[in-house]
Amino acid sequence: MSGRHNNFGSVNESNYMARQILTYVTIATFIALVAVLAWKGRGGGGETKEEPNGKISVTPTQIKSVKETGEWEFLTIDVEELADTTATRLIGSDRRLTRIYYGTLRLGIDLRKAADDWVKMDGDTVDVTLPHIIMLDKDFIDEAKTKAFYESGTWDQASREALYQQARRKMLSRCLTTENINIAQLNAVEQMTKLFQAMGYPYVDVHF
């Protein structure tokens, strides 16, 4: 598994199946990564070993490698927001600027912020402690998709920037909610459970 983001959830129903496929591909890639690390450990006389039931015994070195993969995405929210501003003139018509902004907010975790002992194994049980859900990208508005809905008069860059920030605040208010954070946490628990169960651990306890 590589790359900055690993997609695990979306509120966009049209992309549901594609993201489900991506989820399973990511799980398979994760397991392959652990298997490669295990093979390297055996070849180099490391501490990795394979249990009689075929389960891979994951070592601290391998867990560290997984941690260093970085950001994992568990919820994607596609949103559009209309923002407008009006400037009053003493003489002549008022100026008005209305624009439609499109953004994609990604909620997930940064495994690099996890504690050193974020994974604890005891027999066939795994205890996983994940860092808190965060917004992975601060620049989530796609300015290339921004559309001018209505514009009258002349506007400077500072005014356009103020309108951009207005749209950004509205998107955050709508999307960065307790409900969406809880959904991202549920997705994280579900997918982390699948990952470790796929590696042969039937009992997985995931918490934040």
Coordinates of C-alpha atoms in Angstrom, one line a residue:
M1 CA 0.0 0.0 0.0
S2 CA 1.4 3.3 -1.0
G3 CA 0.3 6.8 -1.7
R4 CA -0.9 9.7 0.4
H5 CA -4.6 8.7 0.6
N6 CA -6.3 5.3 1.0
N7 CA -10.0 5.6 0.3
F8 CA -12.4 3.7 2.5
G9 CA -15.8 5.6 2.5
S10 CA -17.9 8.1 0.7
V11 CA -21.3 9.8 1.0
N12 CA -21.5 10.1 -2.8
E13 CA -23.8 7.1 -3.7
S14 CA -22.9 7.2 -7.4
N15 CA -19.3 6.3 -6.5
Y16 CA -20.2 3.7 -3.9
M17 CA -19.3 0.6 -5.9
A18 CA -16.1 2.0 -7.2
R19 CA -15.0 2.9 -3.6
Q20 CA -16.0 -0.6 -2.4
I21 CA -13.7 -2.1 -5.0
L22 CA -11.0 0.3 -4.0
T23 CA -11.5 -0.8 -0.4
Y24 CA -10.9 -4.4 -1.1
V25 CA -8.0 -3.6 -3.4
T26 CA -6.4 -1.6 -0.6
I27 CA -7.0 -4.4 1.9
A28 CA -5.3 -6.9 -0.4
T29 CA -2.4 -4.5 -0.9
F30 CA -2.0 -4.0 2.8
I31 CA -1.9 -7.8 3.4
A32 CA 0.6 -8.1 0.5
L33 CA 2.8 -5.5 2.2
V34 CA 2.8 -7.4 5.5
A35 CA 3.6 -10.6 3.6
V36 CA 6.5 -9.0 1.9
L37 CA 7.8 -7.6 5.2
A38 CA 7.4 -11.1 6.7
W39 CA 9.4 -12.6 3.8
K40 CA 12.1 -10.1 4.3
G41 CA 12.2 -10.8 8.0
R42 CA 12.6 -14.5 7.4
G43 CA 15.3 -14.0 4.7
G44 CA 17.3 -11.7 6.9
G45 CA 17.1 -13.7 10.0
G46 CA 14.6 -11.3 11.6
E47 CA 12.0 -11.9 14.2
T48 CA 9.1 -12.6 11.8
K49 CA 7.6 -16.1 11.9
E50 CA 4.6 -17.8 10.5
E51 CA 2.3 -19.6 12.9
P52 CA 1.2 -23.2 12.2
N53 CA -2.3 -22.1 11.2
G54 CA -0.8 -19.9 8.5
K55 CA -1.3 -16.6 10.3
I56 CA 1.4 -14.0 10.0
S57 CA 3.0 -13.0 13.2
V58 CA 3.5 -9.2 12.8
T59 CA 6.6 -7.7 14.3
P60 CA 7.1 -4.2 15.7
T61 CA 9.3 -3.4 12.7
Q62 CA 6.4 -4.3 10.3
I63 CA 3.9 -2.4 12.4
K64 CA 6.2 0.7 12.2
S65 CA 6.2 0.3 8.4
V66 CA 2.5 0.2 8.3
K67 CA 2.3 3.3 10.5
E68 CA 4.6 5.2 8.2
T69 CA 2.2 4.8 5.3
G70 CA 0.6 8.0 6.6
E71 CA -2.9 9.2 5.9
W72 CA -5.9 6.8 5.6
E73 CA -9.2 8.2 4.3
F74 CA -12.4 6.9 5.7
L75 CA -15.1 9.3 4.5
T76 CA -15.3 11.5 1.4
I77 CA -17.9 14.3 1.2
D78 CA -18.5 16.0 -2.1
V79 CA -20.2 19.4 -1.6
E80 CA -21.1 22.5 -3.5
E81 CA -21.7 25.9 -1.9
L82 CA -23.1 29.2 -3.2
A83 CA -21.6 32.3 -1.8
D84 CA -22.3 35.9 -2.6
T85 CA -21.4 39.4 -1.6
T86 CA -22.8 42.9 -2.4
A87 CA -21.1 46.3 -2.4
T88 CA -23.4 49.3 -2.1
R89 CA -22.6 52.4 -4.2
L90 CA -23.6 56.0 -3.4
I91 CA -24.1 56.6 -7.1
G92 CA -25.2 54.0 -9.5
S93 CA -26.3 50.4 -9.1
D94 CA -24.9 48.2 -6.4
R95 CA -22.3 45.6 -7.3
R96 CA -23.0 41.9 -6.7
L97 CA -20.8 38.8 -7.0
T98 CA -22.2 35.3 -6.6
R99 CA -20.2 32.2 -7.2
I100 CA -20.7 28.4 -6.8
Y101 CA -17.8 26.5 -5.3
Y102 CA -17.2 22.8 -5.4
G103 CA -15.2 20.9 -2.8
T104 CA -14.3 17.4 -1.6
L105 CA -13.7 17.0 2.1
R106 CA -11.8 13.9 3.2
L107 CA -12.0 12.7 6.7
G108 CA -9.6 10.1 8.0
I109 CA -6.5 9.5 10.2
D110 CA -2.8 10.1 10.0
L111 CA -1.2 6.9 11.2
R112 CA 2.1 8.8 11.7
K113 CA 0.4 10.4 14.7
A114 CA -0.5 7.0 16.3
A115 CA 1.3 6.0 19.5
D116 CA 4.3 3.6 19.2
D117 CA 2.2 0.8 20.7
W118 CA -0.9 1.5 18.6
V119 CA -1.2 -2.3 17.8
K120 CA -1.0 -4.8 20.6
M121 CA -1.3 -8.5 20.0
D122 CA -2.2 -11.2 22.5
G123 CA -2.7 -14.6 21.0
D124 CA -5.5 -14.5 18.5
T125 CA -6.6 -11.0 19.7
V126 CA -5.5 -7.6 18.3
D127 CA -6.0 -4.3 20.1
V128 CA -5.7 -1.3 17.7
T129 CA -5.7 2.3 19.0
L130 CA -6.1 4.8 16.1
P131 CA -5.4 8.6 16.2
H132 CA -8.5 10.9 16.1
I133 CA -10.3 11.5 12.9
I134 CA -9.1 14.7 11.2
M135 CA -9.7 16.6 7.9
L136 CA -6.9 15.4 5.7
D137 CA -6.8 18.3 3.2
K138 CA -7.2 21.9 4.2
D139 CA -7.3 23.1 0.6
F140 CA -10.5 21.1 -0.3
I141 CA -12.1 23.6 -2.7
D142 CA -11.5 22.8 -6.4
E143 CA -11.1 26.3 -7.8
A144 CA -10.9 25.0 -11.3
K145 CA -14.6 24.0 -11.0
T146 CA -15.7 27.3 -9.5
K147 CA -18.5 28.9 -11.5
A148 CA -19.6 32.6 -11.6
F149 CA -23.3 32.5 -11.0
Y150 CA -23.8 36.2 -11.2
E151 CA -21.4 39.1 -11.4
S152 CA -22.0 42.8 -11.8
G153 CA -19.4 45.5 -11.6
T154 CA -15.6 45.1 -11.0
W155 CA -14.2 43.1 -8.1
D156 CA -10.6 43.0 -6.9
Q157 CA -8.7 39.9 -5.8
A158 CA -9.2 40.7 -2.1
S159 CA -12.9 40.6 -2.6
R160 CA -12.8 37.3 -4.4
E161 CA -10.6 35.8 -1.7
A162 CA -13.1 36.9 0.9
L163 CA -15.8 35.2 -1.0
Y164 CA -13.7 32.0 -1.3
Q165 CA -13.2 32.0 2.5
Q166 CA -16.9 32.5 3.0
A167 CA -17.6 29.4 0.9
R168 CA -14.9 27.5 2.8
R169 CA -16.4 28.3 6.2
K170 CA -19.9 27.2 5.0
M171 CA -18.5 23.9 3.7
L172 CA -16.8 23.2 7.0
S173 CA -19.9 24.0 9.0
R174 CA -22.0 21.7 6.8
C175 CA -19.6 18.8 6.6
L176 CA -17.2 18.7 9.6
T177 CA -20.0 17.6 11.9
T178 CA -20.1 15.1 14.8
E179 CA -22.3 12.9 12.7
N180 CA -19.8 12.7 9.8
I181 CA -16.9 12.2 12.2
N182 CA -18.8 9.3 13.8
I183 CA -19.4 7.8 10.3
A184 CA -15.7 8.0 9.5
Q185 CA -14.9 6.3 12.8
L186 CA -17.3 3.5 12.1
N187 CA -15.7 3.0 8.6
A188 CA -12.3 3.0 10.2
V189 CA -13.3 0.3 12.8
E190 CA -14.9 -1.8 10.1
Q191 CA -12.0 -1.7 7.7
M192 CA -9.3 -2.1 10.3
T193 CA -11.2 -5.1 11.7
K194 CA -11.3 -6.6 8.2
L195 CA -7.6 -6.0 7.7
F196 CA -6.5 -7.9 10.8
Q197 CA -9.1 -10.6 10.4
A198 CA -7.8 -11.2 6.9
M199 CA -4.3 -11.7 8.4
G200 CA -5.7 -14.5 10.6
Y201 CA -6.7 -12.7 13.8
P202 CA -10.4 -13.4 14.6
Y203 CA -10.7 -11.0 17.5
V204 CA -10.0 -7.3 16.8
D205 CA -10.7 -4.4 19.1
V206 CA -10.4 -1.0 17.4
H207 CA -10.8 2.2 19.3
F208 CA -9.6 5.9 19.2

